[in-house]
Amino acid sequence: MNDLLPDQSPVWQYVENTFKRLLSRYGYLEVRAPVLEQTALFRRSIGEATDVVEKEMYTFDDRNGESVTLRPEFTAGVVRAVIEHGLAHNQTQRLWTTGPVFRYERPQKGRYRQFHQLSVEIFNLEGPDIDAELILLSARLLRELGLSDQVTLELNSLGTKEARAAYRATLVEYLKAHREVLDEDSLRRLTTNPLRVLDSKNPEMAAMLAGAPRMLDHLDAESEAHFERLKASLDETGVRYVINPRLVRGLDYYSRTVFEWTTTALGSQGTVCGGGRYDGMVEELGGKPTPAIGFGLGIERLVLLLETLELVPASVHEHLDVYLTALGERAQQRALPLAERLRDALPSLRLQLHCGGGSFKSQIKKADRSGARIALLLGEEECERGTVGIKFLREEREQENIPQAALVERLALELSA
Ligand code: ATP
Ligand code: MG
């Protein structure tokens, strides 16, 4: 679990502001559900035989002996809220949420125990048009962050529950015939969750898995048409993708469309964003049958990717425009109201007031270290004459002294330059 320190938080804000702006451009609304839910919610929605439920959840009894769990992902909690408040009764919802999620995993680069996701969830739209919109939204987000060339969209369809059950039988038969190459995990999954075997990264199983029967060849007619229309929409809008017939995703609840955005720049923690359709979940959790689709995007991995590839714009770290110094008692007293006047007049101005006194030299040093472009100098003489000094900290420019009355106009001009 990481602390987010002030030298890093601007990058997070840059990422968060980028997706918030984007989601509002698509007309999506925010929901915030509790961090803690009843354990049963996750067991039922994510699935007993998944890594998350089997070994990654932070689960404990509260003082009343009730089993509760820190959310390991967002979808289950959002679905619970949607059912509880009737949000999907005769209406559609395009929702997003963000915050921390918790999984007891082996910590490593790109894998933490408290991490953060942006989760987008859509209810009561059957697709494939909305599937395409959701994928386009994720594509635009990655594009706005400058990552288009660094990520690949992988796409697959898992069909309906019924088609999947029939396929599962075929797959199990094939896997059993190759039992001798299955590792321990896969042998266990053979009975609990055989589709997950396809997802194995074990190189010794790669050849065997390459020859396994593909879900895509066992789709029901409607799922197949759905998948074809989705691909056509992506083709039309110029979003490139690769079909990955072994993409199954880690959680149990998916049906039909599944997708991932992956990168090779982060080693084995290469999935930045993953999502898909979960048409059965609302009903499974006690609501009316409600088609749904969504994705979860890992913010740590996105930030790591931006930093690794040096794609964070330098301006992200510039957090101040002006540092106002105040030398001497009288100047210190005048500086506070001056700072407030400037903030009144220039709402976008980012100004820090020097507090705590000290010598001119030490104040200028602080101004320089603050990253501000401009230091305003207020001393005894400036107070006397009603002027203020302007020192350009990042440019080869003469220091100036101007009337305080002209300062607002002058700063506005400098800021727009
Ligand atoms: P992985 O295969 O990497 O374990 P996952 O399938 O468990 O990923 P999801 O449950 O789909 O991941 O979560 C969505 C996104 O959250 C992932 O694509 C990834 O970017 C991020 N993520 C998942 N687990 C972690 C973690 N422990 N630390 C940081 N980010 C994570
Ligand atoms: Mg995982």
Short mmCIF file of C-alpha atoms and ligand atoms in Angstrom, two decimals:
data_model
loop_
_atom_site.label_atom_id
_atom_site.label_comp_id
_atom_site.label_asym_id
_atom_site.label_seq_id
_atom_site.Cartn_x
_atom_site.Cartn_y
_atom_site.Cartn_z
CA MET A 1 0.00 0.00 0.00
CA ASN A 2 1.55 3.22 -1.13
CA ASP A 3 1.58 6.77 0.10
CA LEU A 4 0.98 9.28 -2.62
CA LEU A 5 3.41 12.12 -1.98
CA PRO A 6 3.20 15.71 -3.25
CA ASP A 7 5.85 15.20 -5.93
CA GLN A 8 3.65 12.48 -7.44
CA SER A 9 0.15 13.79 -6.84
CA PRO A 10 0.23 16.26 -9.77
CA VAL A 11 0.64 13.32 -12.16
CA TRP A 12 -2.34 11.59 -10.56
CA GLN A 13 -4.38 14.76 -10.81
CA TYR A 14 -3.40 15.09 -14.45
CA VAL A 15 -4.62 11.55 -15.15
CA GLU A 16 -7.77 11.92 -13.05
CA ASN A 17 -8.66 15.28 -14.54
CA THR A 18 -8.15 13.86 -18.01
CA PHE A 19 -10.60 11.02 -17.45
CA LYS A 20 -13.12 13.13 -15.56
CA ARG A 21 -13.22 15.67 -18.38
CA LEU A 22 -13.56 12.89 -20.94
CA LEU A 23 -16.37 11.10 -19.09
CA SER A 24 -18.31 14.30 -18.81
CA ARG A 25 -17.89 14.83 -22.59
CA TYR A 26 -19.55 11.44 -23.11
CA GLY A 27 -22.35 12.24 -20.66
CA TYR A 28 -21.38 9.73 -17.98
CA LEU A 29 -22.22 10.39 -14.32
CA GLU A 30 -20.29 9.57 -11.17
CA VAL A 31 -21.37 7.17 -8.42
CA ARG A 32 -19.58 6.54 -5.14
CA ALA A 33 -20.29 3.36 -3.25
CA PRO A 34 -18.78 2.34 0.11
CA VAL A 35 -15.29 0.86 0.30
CA LEU A 36 -16.64 -1.95 2.46
CA GLU A 37 -19.38 -4.40 1.47
CA GLN A 38 -20.75 -7.66 2.78
CA THR A 39 -18.43 -10.48 1.80
CA ALA A 40 -21.23 -12.47 0.18
CA LEU A 41 -21.64 -9.77 -2.47
CA PHE A 42 -18.15 -10.39 -3.86
CA ARG A 43 -18.29 -14.16 -3.49
CA ARG A 44 -21.49 -14.27 -5.52
CA SER A 45 -20.58 -11.78 -8.21
CA ILE A 46 -16.87 -12.33 -8.78
CA GLY A 47 -17.12 -16.10 -8.35
CA GLU A 48 -15.82 -18.58 -5.80
CA ALA A 49 -13.24 -20.10 -8.13
CA THR A 50 -11.43 -16.88 -9.05
CA ASP A 51 -8.03 -15.74 -7.81
CA VAL A 52 -9.64 -12.69 -6.27
CA VAL A 53 -12.13 -14.58 -4.11
CA GLU A 54 -9.91 -17.58 -3.43
CA LYS A 55 -6.89 -15.72 -2.14
CA GLU A 56 -6.88 -11.97 -2.62
CA MET A 57 -9.70 -10.48 -0.56
CA TYR A 58 -9.28 -8.48 2.64
CA THR A 59 -12.08 -10.10 4.59
CA PHE A 60 -12.81 -9.78 8.29
CA ASP A 61 -15.63 -9.95 10.79
CA ASP A 62 -16.93 -6.65 12.10
CA ARG A 63 -17.88 -6.13 15.74
CA ASN A 64 -21.22 -7.73 15.10
CA GLY A 65 -19.66 -10.88 13.68
CA GLU A 66 -20.71 -10.02 10.16
CA SER A 67 -18.22 -10.85 7.43
CA VAL A 68 -17.22 -7.76 5.45
CA THR A 69 -14.67 -7.23 2.68
CA LEU A 70 -12.72 -4.26 1.39
CA ARG A 71 -13.81 -3.99 -2.23
CA PRO A 72 -11.39 -5.82 -4.55
CA GLU A 73 -13.02 -4.15 -7.57
CA PHE A 74 -15.89 -1.77 -8.24
CA THR A 75 -18.44 -3.59 -10.33
CA ALA A 76 -20.10 -5.62 -7.57
CA GLY A 77 -20.64 -2.58 -5.34
CA VAL A 78 -21.98 -0.47 -8.18
CA VAL A 79 -24.39 -3.25 -9.18
CA ARG A 80 -25.55 -3.51 -5.58
CA ALA A 81 -26.18 0.23 -5.47
CA VAL A 82 -27.96 0.20 -8.83
CA ILE A 83 -30.31 -2.55 -7.60
CA GLU A 84 -30.83 -1.00 -4.18
CA HIS A 85 -31.82 2.37 -5.63
CA GLY A 86 -33.69 1.11 -8.69
CA LEU A 87 -31.35 2.95 -11.03
CA ALA A 88 -31.89 0.52 -13.87
CA HIS A 89 -35.70 0.37 -13.71
CA ASN A 90 -36.90 1.40 -17.16
CA GLN A 91 -33.85 3.53 -17.66
CA THR A 92 -30.29 3.31 -18.83
CA GLN A 93 -27.27 4.36 -16.83
CA ARG A 94 -23.80 5.34 -17.93
CA LEU A 95 -21.77 5.56 -14.74
CA TRP A 96 -18.21 5.89 -13.55
CA THR A 97 -16.46 5.68 -10.22
CA THR A 98 -12.91 5.88 -8.97
CA GLY A 99 -10.97 5.24 -5.78
CA PRO A 100 -8.96 2.59 -3.95
CA VAL A 101 -9.52 -1.16 -4.22
CA PHE A 102 -7.79 -3.85 -2.17
CA ARG A 103 -6.29 -7.22 -3.02
CA TYR A 104 -3.95 -9.32 -0.96
CA GLU A 105 -1.41 -10.02 -3.70
CA ARG A 106 2.34 -10.43 -3.79
CA PRO A 107 3.47 -6.80 -4.15
CA GLN A 108 5.72 -6.01 -7.11
CA LYS A 109 6.06 -3.34 -9.76
CA GLY A 110 2.58 -2.58 -11.07
CA ARG A 111 0.94 -4.81 -8.47
CA TYR A 112 -0.02 -3.46 -5.06
CA ARG A 113 -2.36 -4.34 -2.21
CA GLN A 114 -4.17 -1.05 -2.25
CA PHE A 115 -4.42 0.25 -5.77
CA HIS A 116 -6.75 2.55 -7.64
CA GLN A 117 -9.07 2.07 -10.52
CA LEU A 118 -11.28 4.07 -12.77
CA SER A 119 -14.33 1.92 -13.32
CA VAL A 120 -17.00 2.63 -15.91
CA GLU A 121 -20.28 0.71 -15.75
CA ILE A 122 -23.23 0.87 -18.12
CA PHE A 123 -26.68 -0.59 -17.44
CA ASN A 124 -29.67 -1.54 -19.57
CA LEU A 125 -28.01 -1.27 -22.93
CA GLU A 126 -27.59 -4.48 -24.83
CA GLY A 127 -25.00 -3.44 -27.34
CA PRO A 128 -23.08 -3.87 -29.53
CA ASP A 129 -23.34 -0.10 -30.14
CA ILE A 130 -22.65 0.69 -26.48
CA ASP A 131 -19.83 -1.87 -26.41
CA ALA A 132 -18.23 0.11 -29.20
CA GLU A 133 -18.83 3.44 -27.43
CA LEU A 134 -17.23 2.15 -24.24
CA ILE A 135 -14.18 0.88 -26.09
CA LEU A 136 -13.92 4.13 -28.05
CA LEU A 137 -14.07 6.07 -24.79
CA SER A 138 -11.19 4.02 -23.38
CA ALA A 139 -9.29 4.46 -26.64
CA ARG A 140 -9.76 8.22 -26.50
CA LEU A 141 -8.57 8.36 -22.92
CA LEU A 142 -5.38 6.52 -23.80
CA ARG A 143 -4.97 8.73 -26.86
CA GLU A 144 -5.37 11.94 -24.84
CA LEU A 145 -2.65 10.73 -22.53
CA GLY A 146 -0.39 10.14 -25.53
CA LEU A 147 -0.42 6.36 -25.18
CA SER A 148 -2.01 5.27 -28.47
CA ASP A 149 1.22 3.83 -29.84
CA GLN A 150 2.04 2.04 -26.61
CA VAL A 151 -1.08 -0.06 -26.12
CA THR A 152 -2.89 -2.82 -27.94
CA LEU A 153 -6.59 -3.54 -27.79
CA GLU A 154 -7.31 -7.25 -27.41
CA LEU A 155 -10.81 -8.47 -28.07
CA ASN A 156 -12.75 -11.67 -27.59
CA SER A 157 -16.28 -12.93 -27.10
CA LEU A 158 -17.33 -15.38 -24.41
CA GLY A 159 -20.82 -15.95 -25.80
CA THR A 160 -23.84 -16.57 -23.62
CA LYS A 161 -23.85 -18.61 -20.44
CA GLU A 162 -25.38 -21.54 -22.33
CA ALA A 163 -22.90 -21.42 -25.20
CA ARG A 164 -20.09 -21.17 -22.67
CA ALA A 165 -21.32 -24.24 -20.80
CA ALA A 166 -21.28 -26.28 -24.00
CA TYR A 167 -17.83 -24.98 -24.89
CA ARG A 168 -16.57 -25.69 -21.39
CA ALA A 169 -17.34 -29.37 -21.85
CA THR A 170 -15.39 -29.46 -25.13
CA LEU A 171 -12.50 -27.59 -23.53
CA VAL A 172 -12.38 -29.85 -20.48
CA GLU A 173 -12.29 -32.89 -22.74
CA TYR A 174 -9.32 -31.41 -24.60
CA LEU A 175 -7.51 -30.42 -21.41
CA LYS A 176 -8.05 -33.84 -19.86
CA ALA A 177 -6.52 -35.42 -22.95
CA HIS A 178 -3.44 -33.23 -22.26
CA ARG A 179 -3.45 -33.69 -18.52
CA GLU A 180 0.27 -34.43 -18.42
CA VAL A 181 1.21 -30.84 -19.46
CA LEU A 182 -1.16 -29.12 -17.03
CA ASP A 183 0.49 -27.43 -14.06
CA GLU A 184 -0.91 -27.61 -10.56
CA ASP A 185 -3.03 -24.46 -10.89
CA SER A 186 -4.52 -25.65 -14.13
CA LEU A 187 -5.33 -29.10 -12.75
CA ARG A 188 -7.27 -27.44 -9.98
CA ARG A 189 -9.04 -25.12 -12.42
CA LEU A 190 -9.96 -28.05 -14.62
CA THR A 191 -12.84 -28.70 -12.27
CA THR A 192 -13.46 -25.25 -10.79
CA ASN A 193 -12.94 -22.83 -13.68
CA PRO A 194 -11.52 -24.47 -16.82
CA LEU A 195 -11.74 -21.33 -18.98
CA ARG A 196 -9.15 -19.74 -16.76
CA VAL A 197 -6.65 -22.38 -17.82
CA LEU A 198 -6.58 -20.61 -21.20
CA ASP A 199 -5.24 -17.54 -19.43
CA SER A 200 -2.17 -19.39 -18.07
CA LYS A 201 1.15 -17.66 -18.66
CA ASN A 202 3.09 -20.92 -18.14
CA PRO A 203 5.35 -21.29 -21.22
CA GLU A 204 5.33 -25.08 -20.89
CA MET A 205 1.60 -25.06 -21.56
CA ALA A 206 1.72 -22.57 -24.43
CA ALA A 207 1.87 -25.08 -27.29
CA MET A 208 -0.90 -27.20 -25.84
CA LEU A 209 -3.11 -24.11 -25.29
CA ALA A 210 -2.48 -22.86 -28.82
CA GLY A 211 -4.18 -26.02 -30.05
CA ALA A 212 -7.12 -25.83 -27.65
CA PRO A 213 -10.66 -25.42 -28.99
CA ARG A 214 -11.63 -21.73 -29.19
CA MET A 215 -14.70 -20.16 -27.63
CA LEU A 216 -15.01 -18.05 -30.78
CA ASP A 217 -15.74 -21.20 -32.76
CA HIS A 218 -18.50 -22.16 -30.34
CA LEU A 219 -20.44 -18.91 -30.14
CA ASP A 220 -24.22 -18.92 -30.32
CA ALA A 221 -25.60 -17.14 -33.39
CA GLU A 222 -26.65 -14.00 -31.55
CA SER A 223 -23.31 -13.57 -29.80
CA GLU A 224 -21.57 -14.08 -33.08
CA ALA A 225 -23.67 -11.37 -34.77
CA HIS A 226 -23.04 -9.11 -31.76
CA PHE A 227 -19.30 -9.63 -32.07
CA GLU A 228 -19.31 -9.02 -35.84
CA ARG A 229 -21.21 -5.74 -35.42
CA LEU A 230 -18.84 -4.59 -32.69
CA LYS A 231 -15.82 -5.31 -34.87
CA ALA A 232 -17.45 -3.47 -37.78
CA SER A 233 -18.03 -0.40 -35.55
CA LEU A 234 -14.42 -0.43 -34.43
CA ASP A 235 -13.25 -0.80 -38.02
CA GLU A 236 -15.43 2.15 -39.05
CA THR A 237 -14.04 4.39 -36.34
CA GLY A 238 -10.46 3.37 -36.99
CA VAL A 239 -9.79 1.64 -33.68
CA ARG A 240 -7.30 -1.15 -34.22
CA TYR A 241 -7.61 -4.38 -32.28
CA VAL A 242 -6.35 -7.92 -32.26
CA ILE A 243 -8.57 -10.91 -31.64
CA ASN A 244 -7.27 -12.91 -28.71
CA PRO A 245 -9.32 -16.13 -28.55
CA ARG A 246 -7.74 -16.96 -25.19
CA LEU A 247 -8.75 -13.74 -23.48
CA VAL A 248 -11.10 -14.82 -20.68
CA ARG A 249 -10.49 -12.18 -17.96
CA GLY A 250 -9.98 -13.08 -14.33
CA LEU A 251 -13.47 -12.65 -12.97
CA ASP A 252 -16.34 -15.05 -13.51
CA TYR A 253 -19.10 -12.70 -14.45
CA TYR A 254 -18.30 -11.85 -18.05
CA SER A 255 -20.35 -12.81 -21.11
CA ARG A 256 -20.06 -11.89 -24.79
CA THR A 257 -17.67 -8.96 -25.31
CA VAL A 258 -14.43 -8.95 -23.33
CA PHE A 259 -11.45 -6.70 -23.98
CA GLU A 260 -8.13 -5.60 -22.57
CA TRP A 261 -5.70 -2.80 -23.30
CA THR A 262 -2.21 -4.20 -22.88
CA THR A 263 1.30 -2.86 -23.11
CA THR A 264 4.71 -4.47 -23.40
CA ALA A 265 6.39 -1.58 -21.56
CA LEU A 266 5.60 -2.77 -18.02
CA GLY A 267 6.91 -6.33 -18.03
CA SER A 268 4.42 -8.95 -16.98
CA GLN A 269 2.01 -6.46 -15.39
CA GLY A 270 0.92 -5.51 -18.88
CA THR A 271 -2.83 -5.08 -18.61
CA VAL A 272 -3.71 -1.42 -18.17
CA CYS A 273 -7.44 -1.74 -18.62
CA GLY A 274 -9.80 -4.68 -18.82
CA GLY A 275 -13.51 -5.03 -19.20
CA GLY A 276 -16.46 -6.69 -20.76
CA ARG A 277 -20.12 -7.46 -20.70
CA TYR A 278 -21.74 -8.89 -17.56
CA ASP A 279 -25.33 -9.36 -18.62
CA GLY A 280 -26.15 -11.89 -15.90
CA MET A 281 -24.88 -10.11 -12.84
CA VAL A 282 -27.73 -7.78 -11.91
CA GLU A 283 -30.16 -10.69 -11.94
CA GLU A 284 -27.67 -12.90 -10.13
CA LEU A 285 -27.56 -10.32 -7.33
CA GLY A 286 -31.32 -10.03 -7.04
CA GLY A 287 -32.29 -7.41 -9.60
CA LYS A 288 -34.31 -7.69 -12.80
CA PRO A 289 -32.48 -9.07 -15.83
CA THR A 290 -30.35 -6.09 -16.93
CA PRO A 291 -27.68 -6.11 -19.61
CA ALA A 292 -24.49 -4.39 -18.49
CA ILE A 293 -20.95 -3.70 -19.58
CA GLY A 294 -17.96 -1.96 -18.07
CA PHE A 295 -14.24 -1.73 -17.63
CA GLY A 296 -11.69 -1.28 -14.87
CA LEU A 297 -8.57 0.72 -15.51
CA GLY A 298 -5.56 0.50 -13.21
CA ILE A 299 -4.40 4.02 -12.37
CA GLU A 300 -1.01 2.97 -10.92
CA ARG A 301 -0.16 1.14 -14.12
CA LEU A 302 -1.26 4.08 -16.22
CA VAL A 303 0.89 6.46 -14.17
CA LEU A 304 3.80 4.02 -14.30
CA LEU A 305 3.45 3.78 -18.06
CA LEU A 306 3.37 7.57 -18.50
CA GLU A 307 6.44 7.96 -16.33
CA THR A 308 8.36 5.07 -17.88
CA LEU A 309 7.79 6.49 -21.34
CA GLU A 310 8.33 10.10 -20.17
CA LEU A 311 4.93 11.13 -21.43
CA VAL A 312 3.96 13.38 -18.53
CA PRO A 313 3.87 16.96 -19.83
CA ALA A 314 6.36 19.17 -17.94
CA SER A 315 3.60 21.67 -17.17
CA VAL A 316 1.98 19.05 -14.91
CA HIS A 317 4.68 19.67 -12.33
CA GLU A 318 4.48 23.47 -12.51
CA HIS A 319 2.14 24.21 -9.68
CA LEU A 320 2.79 27.91 -9.06
CA ASP A 321 2.80 31.06 -11.15
CA VAL A 322 3.80 33.58 -8.53
CA TYR A 323 5.68 33.59 -5.24
CA LEU A 324 5.09 36.72 -3.19
CA THR A 325 7.98 37.65 -0.90
CA ALA A 326 7.65 40.09 1.98
CA LEU A 327 10.70 41.65 3.61
CA GLY A 328 10.22 43.42 6.91
CA GLU A 329 7.34 43.86 9.32
CA ARG A 330 5.35 46.35 7.29
CA ALA A 331 5.68 44.39 4.05
CA GLN A 332 4.64 41.21 5.82
CA GLN A 333 1.50 42.96 6.99
CA ARG A 334 0.72 44.36 3.52
CA ALA A 335 1.49 41.14 1.66
CA LEU A 336 -1.46 39.14 2.97
CA PRO A 337 -4.18 41.53 1.77
CA LEU A 338 -2.28 42.06 -1.49
CA ALA A 339 -2.25 38.29 -2.08
CA GLU A 340 -5.98 38.12 -1.43
CA ARG A 341 -6.65 41.05 -3.79
CA LEU A 342 -4.69 39.32 -6.52
CA ARG A 343 -6.61 36.07 -5.98
CA ASP A 344 -9.90 38.00 -6.13
CA ALA A 345 -8.98 39.63 -9.41
CA LEU A 346 -7.28 36.66 -11.08
CA PRO A 347 -9.13 33.42 -10.30
CA SER A 348 -6.73 31.28 -12.32
CA LEU A 349 -3.61 32.73 -10.70
CA ARG A 350 -1.64 30.27 -8.59
CA LEU A 351 0.08 32.35 -5.98
CA GLN A 352 1.95 31.39 -2.85
CA LEU A 353 2.61 33.91 -0.13
CA HIS A 354 5.91 33.71 1.70
CA CYS A 355 5.23 33.21 5.39
CA GLY A 356 7.60 33.21 8.33
CA GLY A 357 9.87 36.16 7.49
CA GLY A 358 13.60 35.68 6.90
CA SER A 359 16.23 37.44 4.83
CA PHE A 360 15.77 38.58 1.23
CA LYS A 361 18.22 35.93 0.10
CA SER A 362 16.43 33.06 1.81
CA GLN A 363 13.07 34.26 0.50
CA ILE A 364 14.34 34.39 -3.08
CA LYS A 365 15.79 30.93 -2.66
CA LYS A 366 12.39 29.65 -1.57
CA ALA A 367 10.75 31.46 -4.48
CA ASP A 368 13.14 29.75 -6.86
CA ARG A 369 12.59 26.32 -5.35
CA SER A 370 8.82 26.79 -5.43
CA GLY A 371 8.88 26.45 -9.20
CA ALA A 372 7.03 29.75 -9.67
CA ARG A 373 7.74 31.76 -12.81
CA ILE A 374 7.60 35.08 -11.10
CA ALA A 375 8.67 36.39 -7.71
CA LEU A 376 6.93 39.50 -6.47
CA LEU A 377 9.12 41.57 -4.18
CA LEU A 378 7.57 43.61 -1.44
CA GLY A 379 9.90 45.45 0.95
CA GLU A 380 9.97 48.60 3.04
CA GLU A 381 10.71 50.82 0.06
CA GLU A 382 7.98 49.27 -2.13
CA CYS A 383 5.44 49.79 0.68
CA GLU A 384 6.53 53.39 0.98
CA ARG A 385 6.14 54.08 -2.75
CA GLY A 386 3.16 51.83 -3.43
CA THR A 387 5.13 49.72 -5.88
CA VAL A 388 6.10 46.08 -6.18
CA GLY A 389 9.15 44.41 -7.72
CA ILE A 390 8.75 41.77 -10.43
CA LYS A 391 11.54 39.23 -10.79
CA PHE A 392 11.40 36.67 -13.57
CA LEU A 393 12.77 33.46 -12.14
CA ARG A 394 12.93 31.37 -15.32
CA GLU A 395 13.76 33.94 -17.99
CA GLU A 396 16.62 36.26 -18.84
CA ARG A 397 14.67 39.43 -18.16
CA GLU A 398 15.38 42.62 -16.27
CA GLN A 399 13.81 42.94 -12.86
CA GLU A 400 11.13 45.64 -12.83
CA ASN A 401 9.35 47.82 -10.36
CA ILE A 402 5.75 48.76 -11.12
CA PRO A 403 2.92 50.50 -9.26
CA GLN A 404 0.83 48.07 -7.19
CA ALA A 405 -2.23 49.48 -8.94
CA ALA A 406 -0.93 48.12 -12.26
CA LEU A 407 -0.13 44.67 -10.91
CA VAL A 408 -3.36 42.84 -11.74
CA GLU A 409 -3.27 43.89 -15.36
CA ARG A 410 0.40 43.09 -15.65
CA LEU A 411 0.07 39.60 -14.13
CA ALA A 412 -2.89 38.82 -16.36
CA LEU A 413 -0.73 39.72 -19.34
CA GLU A 414 2.23 37.65 -18.13
CA LEU A 415 0.03 34.62 -17.37
CA SER A 416 -1.57 34.61 -20.79
CA ALA A 417 1.83 34.79 -22.49
P1 ATP B 1 -3.87 -8.95 -13.61
O1 ATP B 1 -4.07 -9.97 -14.66
O2 ATP B 1 -2.75 -7.99 -13.93
O3 ATP B 1 -3.81 -9.50 -12.23
P2 ATP B 1 -6.67 -8.48 -13.25
O4 ATP B 1 -7.32 -9.24 -14.35
O5 ATP B 1 -6.62 -9.08 -11.89
O6 ATP B 1 -5.18 -8.03 -13.67
P3 ATP B 1 -8.81 -6.56 -13.12
O7 ATP B 1 -9.49 -7.21 -12.00
O8 ATP B 1 -9.38 -6.64 -14.46
O9 ATP B 1 -7.29 -7.03 -13.17
O10 ATP B 1 -8.54 -5.03 -12.74
C1 ATP B 1 -8.50 -3.99 -13.73
C2 ATP B 1 -7.15 -3.34 -13.79
O11 ATP B 1 -6.63 -3.01 -12.51
C3 ATP B 1 -6.05 -4.21 -14.38
O12 ATP B 1 -6.11 -4.20 -15.75
C4 ATP B 1 -4.81 -3.56 -13.86
O13 ATP B 1 -4.45 -2.45 -14.64
C5 ATP B 1 -5.22 -3.08 -12.51
N1 ATP B 1 -4.77 -3.99 -11.43
C6 ATP B 1 -5.23 -5.22 -11.13
N2 ATP B 1 -4.62 -5.70 -10.03
C7 ATP B 1 -3.75 -4.74 -9.62
C8 ATP B 1 -2.83 -4.62 -8.53
N3 ATP B 1 -2.71 -5.57 -7.61
N4 ATP B 1 -2.10 -3.48 -8.44
C9 ATP B 1 -2.22 -2.49 -9.34
N5 ATP B 1 -3.07 -2.53 -10.38
C10 ATP B 1 -3.83 -3.64 -10.53
MG MG B 2 -5.18 -10.19 -10.83
#
